[in-house]
CSV table of C-alpha atoms in Angstrom, one decimal:
chain,number,residue,atom,x,y,z
A,1,ASP,CA,15.8,-4.1,-3.2
A,2,ALA,CA,12.9,-5.8,-1.4
A,3,GLY,CA,12.9,-9.5,-1.5
A,4,ILE,CA,10.0,-10.4,-3.7
A,5,THR,CA,10.1,-12.8,-6.6
A,6,GLN,CA,7.5,-14.0,-9.0
A,7,SER,CA,7.5,-17.2,-11.0
A,8,PRO,CA,7.3,-17.9,-13.8
A,9,ARG,CA,8.3,-14.7,-15.5
A,10,HIS,CA,6.7,-15.7,-18.8
A,11,LYS,CA,4.1,-18.3,-19.6
A,12,VAL,CA,2.0,-19.3,-22.6
A,13,THR,CA,-0.9,-21.6,-21.9
A,14,GLU,CA,-4.0,-22.9,-23.7
A,15,THR,CA,-7.6,-21.8,-23.1
A,16,GLY,CA,-9.3,-23.9,-20.5
A,17,THR,CA,-6.1,-25.0,-18.6
A,18,PRO,CA,-5.5,-24.2,-15.0
A,19,VAL,CA,-2.5,-21.9,-14.3
A,20,THR,CA,-0.8,-21.0,-11.0
A,21,LEU,CA,1.5,-18.1,-10.5
A,22,ARG,CA,3.7,-17.8,-7.4
A,23,CYS,CA,4.8,-14.9,-5.4
A,24,HIS,CA,7.5,-15.4,-2.8
A,25,GLN,CA,8.7,-12.8,-0.3
A,26,THR,CA,11.6,-12.7,2.2
A,27,GLU,CA,10.5,-9.5,4.0
A,28,ASN,CA,7.9,-11.1,6.4
A,29,HIS,CA,5.3,-8.5,5.3
A,30,ARG,CA,1.8,-9.2,6.3
A,31,TYR,CA,0.0,-7.9,3.2
A,32,MET,CA,0.4,-9.4,-0.2
A,33,TYR,CA,-1.5,-8.5,-3.4
A,34,TRP,CA,-2.1,-9.7,-6.9
A,35,TYR,CA,-2.7,-7.1,-9.6
A,36,ARG,CA,-3.1,-7.3,-13.4
A,37,GLN,CA,-2.0,-4.6,-15.7
A,38,ASP,CA,-3.6,-4.0,-19.1
A,39,PRO,CA,-3.4,-1.1,-21.5
A,40,GLY,CA,-6.0,1.5,-20.8
A,41,HIS,CA,-6.9,0.0,-17.4
A,42,GLY,CA,-3.8,0.5,-15.4
A,43,LEU,CA,-3.3,-1.8,-12.4
A,44,ARG,CA,-6.3,-3.5,-11.1
A,45,LEU,CA,-6.5,-5.5,-7.8
A,46,ILE,CA,-7.4,-9.2,-8.2
A,47,HIS,CA,-7.0,-10.5,-4.7
A,48,TYR,CA,-5.1,-9.6,-1.6
A,49,SER,CA,-4.1,-11.3,1.7
A,50,TYR,CA,-3.7,-9.8,5.1
A,51,GLY,CA,-2.3,-12.8,6.8
A,52,VAL,CA,-1.8,-16.6,6.5
A,53,LYS,CA,-5.1,-18.1,5.3
A,54,ASP,CA,-6.7,-14.6,5.3
A,55,THR,CA,-7.6,-13.3,1.8
A,56,ASP,CA,-10.2,-11.0,0.2
A,57,LYS,CA,-11.3,-10.1,-3.3
A,58,GLY,CA,-10.3,-7.2,-5.3
A,59,GLU,CA,-12.2,-5.5,-8.1
A,60,VAL,CA,-11.5,-8.1,-10.8
A,61,SER,CA,-11.5,-11.4,-8.9
A,62,ASP,CA,-13.8,-13.5,-11.2
A,63,GLY,CA,-12.0,-16.5,-12.6
A,64,TYR,CA,-9.2,-16.2,-10.1
A,65,SER,CA,-8.5,-17.8,-6.7
A,66,VAL,CA,-5.7,-17.4,-4.3
A,67,SER,CA,-4.1,-19.2,-1.4
A,68,ARG,CA,-1.7,-18.3,1.3
A,69,SER,CA,-0.6,-21.2,3.5
A,70,LYS,CA,2.5,-19.5,4.8
A,71,THR,CA,3.7,-15.9,5.2
A,72,GLU,CA,6.2,-15.9,2.4
A,73,ASP,CA,4.1,-17.4,-0.4
A,74,PHE,CA,1.0,-16.1,-2.2
A,75,LEU,CA,-0.4,-18.2,-5.1
A,76,LEU,CA,-2.7,-17.0,-7.8
A,77,THR,CA,-4.7,-19.6,-9.7
A,78,LEU,CA,-6.6,-19.1,-12.9
A,79,GLU,CA,-9.0,-22.0,-12.6
A,80,SER,CA,-9.7,-22.3,-16.4
A,81,ALA,CA,-7.7,-19.8,-18.4
A,82,THR,CA,-9.4,-17.6,-20.9
A,83,SER,CA,-8.0,-15.2,-23.5
A,84,SER,CA,-9.3,-12.3,-21.5
A,85,GLN,CA,-6.8,-13.2,-18.8
A,86,THR,CA,-3.9,-12.6,-21.1
A,87,SER,CA,-2.1,-9.8,-19.1
A,88,VAL,CA,0.9,-8.9,-17.0
A,89,TYR,CA,0.5,-10.0,-13.4
A,90,PHE,CA,2.2,-8.2,-10.6
A,91,CYS,CA,2.6,-9.3,-7.0
A,92,ALA,CA,3.1,-6.7,-4.2
A,93,ILE,CA,3.9,-6.7,-0.5
A,94,SER,CA,3.4,-4.1,2.1
A,95,GLU,CA,3.0,-3.3,5.7
A,96,LEU,CA,0.9,-0.2,5.0
A,97,SER,CA,-0.6,-0.2,8.5
A,98,LEU,CA,2.9,0.5,9.7
A,99,GLY,CA,3.4,3.2,7.2
A,100,THR,CA,6.0,1.4,5.1
A,101,GLU,CA,6.2,1.3,1.3
A,102,ALA,CA,4.7,-1.3,-0.9
A,103,PHE,CA,7.1,-3.2,-3.1
A,104,PHE,CA,6.4,-4.9,-6.4
A,105,GLY,CA,7.7,-8.0,-8.1
A,106,GLN,CA,9.0,-7.9,-11.7
A,107,GLY,CA,5.8,-9.3,-13.1
A,108,THR,CA,4.6,-12.4,-15.0
A,109,ARG,CA,3.6,-12.1,-18.6
A,110,LEU,CA,0.8,-14.6,-19.2
A,111,THR,CA,-0.5,-15.3,-22.7
A,112,VAL,CA,-3.6,-17.5,-23.1
A,113,VAL,CA,-4.0,-18.9,-26.6
B,1,LYS,CA,-15.4,3.3,-3.6
B,2,GLN,CA,-12.0,5.0,-3.9
B,3,GLU,CA,-11.2,6.3,-7.3
B,4,VAL,CA,-7.8,7.7,-8.4
B,5,THR,CA,-7.2,10.0,-11.4
B,6,GLN,CA,-4.0,11.1,-12.8
B,7,ILE,CA,-3.6,14.2,-15.1
B,8,PRO,CA,-2.2,14.5,-17.6
B,9,ALA,CA,-2.2,11.1,-19.2
B,10,ALA,CA,0.9,11.9,-21.1
B,11,LEU,CA,3.5,14.7,-21.0
B,12,SER,CA,6.5,15.6,-23.2
B,13,VAL,CA,9.0,18.2,-22.0
B,14,PRO,CA,12.4,19.4,-23.0
B,15,GLU,CA,15.4,18.4,-20.8
B,16,GLY,CA,16.0,20.7,-17.8
B,17,GLU,CA,12.3,21.7,-17.3
B,18,ASN,CA,10.6,21.5,-13.9
B,19,LEU,CA,7.3,19.7,-14.1
B,20,VAL,CA,4.3,18.7,-12.0
B,21,LEU,CA,2.3,15.5,-12.1
B,22,ASN,CA,-1.1,15.4,-10.6
B,23,CYS,CA,-3.0,12.8,-8.7
B,24,SER,CA,-6.5,13.1,-7.2
B,25,PHE,CA,-8.6,10.7,-5.1
B,26,THR,CA,-12.2,10.7,-4.1
B,27,ASP,CA,-12.1,9.3,-0.6
B,28,SER,CA,-10.0,11.5,1.7
B,29,ALA,CA,-9.9,8.9,4.5
B,30,ILE,CA,-6.5,7.5,3.4
B,31,TYR,CA,-3.6,6.4,5.4
B,32,ASN,CA,-0.9,6.6,2.8
B,33,LEU,CA,-0.2,7.8,-0.7
B,34,GLN,CA,2.7,6.4,-2.7
B,35,TRP,CA,4.3,7.4,-6.0
B,36,PHE,CA,5.8,4.8,-8.3
B,37,ARG,CA,7.8,4.8,-11.5
B,38,GLN,CA,7.5,2.1,-14.1
B,39,ASP,CA,9.9,1.7,-17.0
B,40,PRO,CA,8.6,-0.1,-20.2
B,41,GLY,CA,8.3,-3.9,-19.6
B,42,LYS,CA,9.4,-3.6,-16.0
B,43,GLY,CA,7.9,-3.7,-12.5
B,44,LEU,CA,7.1,-0.7,-10.3
B,45,THR,CA,9.7,1.1,-8.4
B,46,SER,CA,8.7,3.0,-5.3
B,47,LEU,CA,9.6,6.7,-5.4
B,48,LEU,CA,8.0,8.3,-2.4
B,49,LEU,CA,5.6,7.4,0.4
B,50,ILE,CA,3.5,10.1,2.1
B,51,GLN,CA,1.7,9.1,5.3
B,52,SER,CA,-1.6,10.8,6.0
B,53,SER,CA,0.0,12.9,8.8
B,54,GLN,CA,2.6,14.3,6.4
B,55,ARG,CA,2.2,17.0,3.9
B,56,GLU,CA,5.2,16.3,1.7
B,57,GLN,CA,8.2,14.1,1.1
B,58,THR,CA,11.4,14.8,-0.8
B,59,SER,CA,14.0,12.5,-2.4
B,60,GLY,CA,16.6,14.1,-4.5
B,61,ARG,CA,15.0,16.0,-7.4
B,62,LEU,CA,11.6,14.7,-6.4
B,63,ASN,CA,9.1,16.3,-4.1
B,64,ALA,CA,5.6,14.9,-3.4
B,65,SER,CA,2.9,16.8,-1.6
B,66,LEU,CA,-0.4,15.6,-0.1
B,67,ASP,CA,-3.5,17.6,0.6
B,68,LYS,CA,-6.0,15.1,2.1
B,69,SER,CA,-8.8,17.5,2.5
B,70,SER,CA,-8.9,18.3,-1.2
B,71,GLY,CA,-8.0,14.8,-2.3
B,72,ARG,CA,-4.9,15.8,-4.2
B,73,SER,CA,-1.2,15.0,-4.5
B,74,THR,CA,1.4,16.4,-6.7
B,75,LEU,CA,4.8,15.0,-7.8
B,76,TYR,CA,7.3,17.7,-8.6
B,77,ILE,CA,10.3,16.8,-10.7
B,78,ALA,CA,13.1,19.4,-10.8
B,79,ALA,CA,15.5,19.8,-13.7
B,80,SER,CA,14.1,16.9,-15.7
B,81,GLN,CA,16.5,14.5,-17.5
B,82,PRO,CA,16.0,12.0,-20.3
B,83,GLY,CA,16.4,9.2,-17.7
B,84,ASP,CA,13.3,10.4,-16.0
B,85,SER,CA,11.2,9.2,-19.0
B,86,ALA,CA,8.8,6.6,-17.6
B,87,THR,CA,5.3,6.1,-16.5
B,88,TYR,CA,4.5,7.6,-13.1
B,89,LEU,CA,1.7,6.1,-11.0
B,90,CYS,CA,0.2,7.2,-7.8
B,91,ALA,CA,-1.6,4.8,-5.4
B,92,VAL,CA,-3.6,5.3,-2.2
B,93,ASP,CA,-4.8,2.8,0.3
B,94,GLY,CA,-8.5,2.0,-0.1
B,95,GLY,CA,-9.7,4.3,2.6
B,96,GLY,CA,-10.6,3.3,6.1
B,97,ALA,CA,-8.5,0.3,7.1
B,98,THR,CA,-8.6,-1.9,4.0
B,99,ASN,CA,-4.9,-1.7,3.2
B,100,LYS,CA,-5.8,-2.2,-0.5
B,101,LEU,CA,-3.7,-0.1,-2.8
B,102,ILE,CA,-5.8,1.6,-5.5
B,103,PHE,CA,-3.9,2.9,-8.5
B,104,GLY,CA,-4.4,5.7,-11.0
B,105,THR,CA,-3.8,5.0,-14.6
B,106,GLY,CA,-0.5,6.8,-14.7
B,107,THR,CA,1.2,9.7,-16.5
B,108,LEU,CA,3.6,8.8,-19.3
B,109,LEU,CA,6.5,11.2,-19.2
B,110,ALA,CA,8.9,11.8,-22.1
B,111,VAL,CA,11.8,14.1,-21.5
B,112,GLN,CA,13.4,15.2,-24.7
B,113,PRO,CA,17.2,15.7,-24.9
């Protein structure tokens, strides 16, 4: 299995609080992604990174920020959590430009109450 | 903007049947297409990656084809088993050189014993 771990795996937080999710990889892949998965919407891209300090927005980036200060870690921050951000969050890694597969973490279930 | 559609949304078949899952995409300028499997409450597991220069890939009972010109891919599962029951997702890179994976909403497969 590809070396990709997400933490925490489960979190319950209150509306208005900041939350940070961590994705850690040991594969030295250049590309890292954050997705959210919701019933009826499938997987939607929040942000992605194509190198250290290089990030870009996905289709549902409002209310989220990311940082990548080193190759192995990609952090997703909900600046002020809202109930609409209750979801399952997945991190993925890839070297698509080299024709290799993308691999996913096990997901973080976030509940905002 | 790349859009990915999967048909059918759900499928129920008796054990032993051969089946085909469909994936279509609107922008044919892709580099890769990948099929994933997701079990309930779990992350995504990569099944097959087809690069744009390839027309098909095979792994065991699975065969995936790619027709870039028509914007279509199919996943063929031979001799289905109850253990194949899961959601199957296809994903393409975002077209051009964006390296963003864009997902379809998946096909929920149930194989009845």
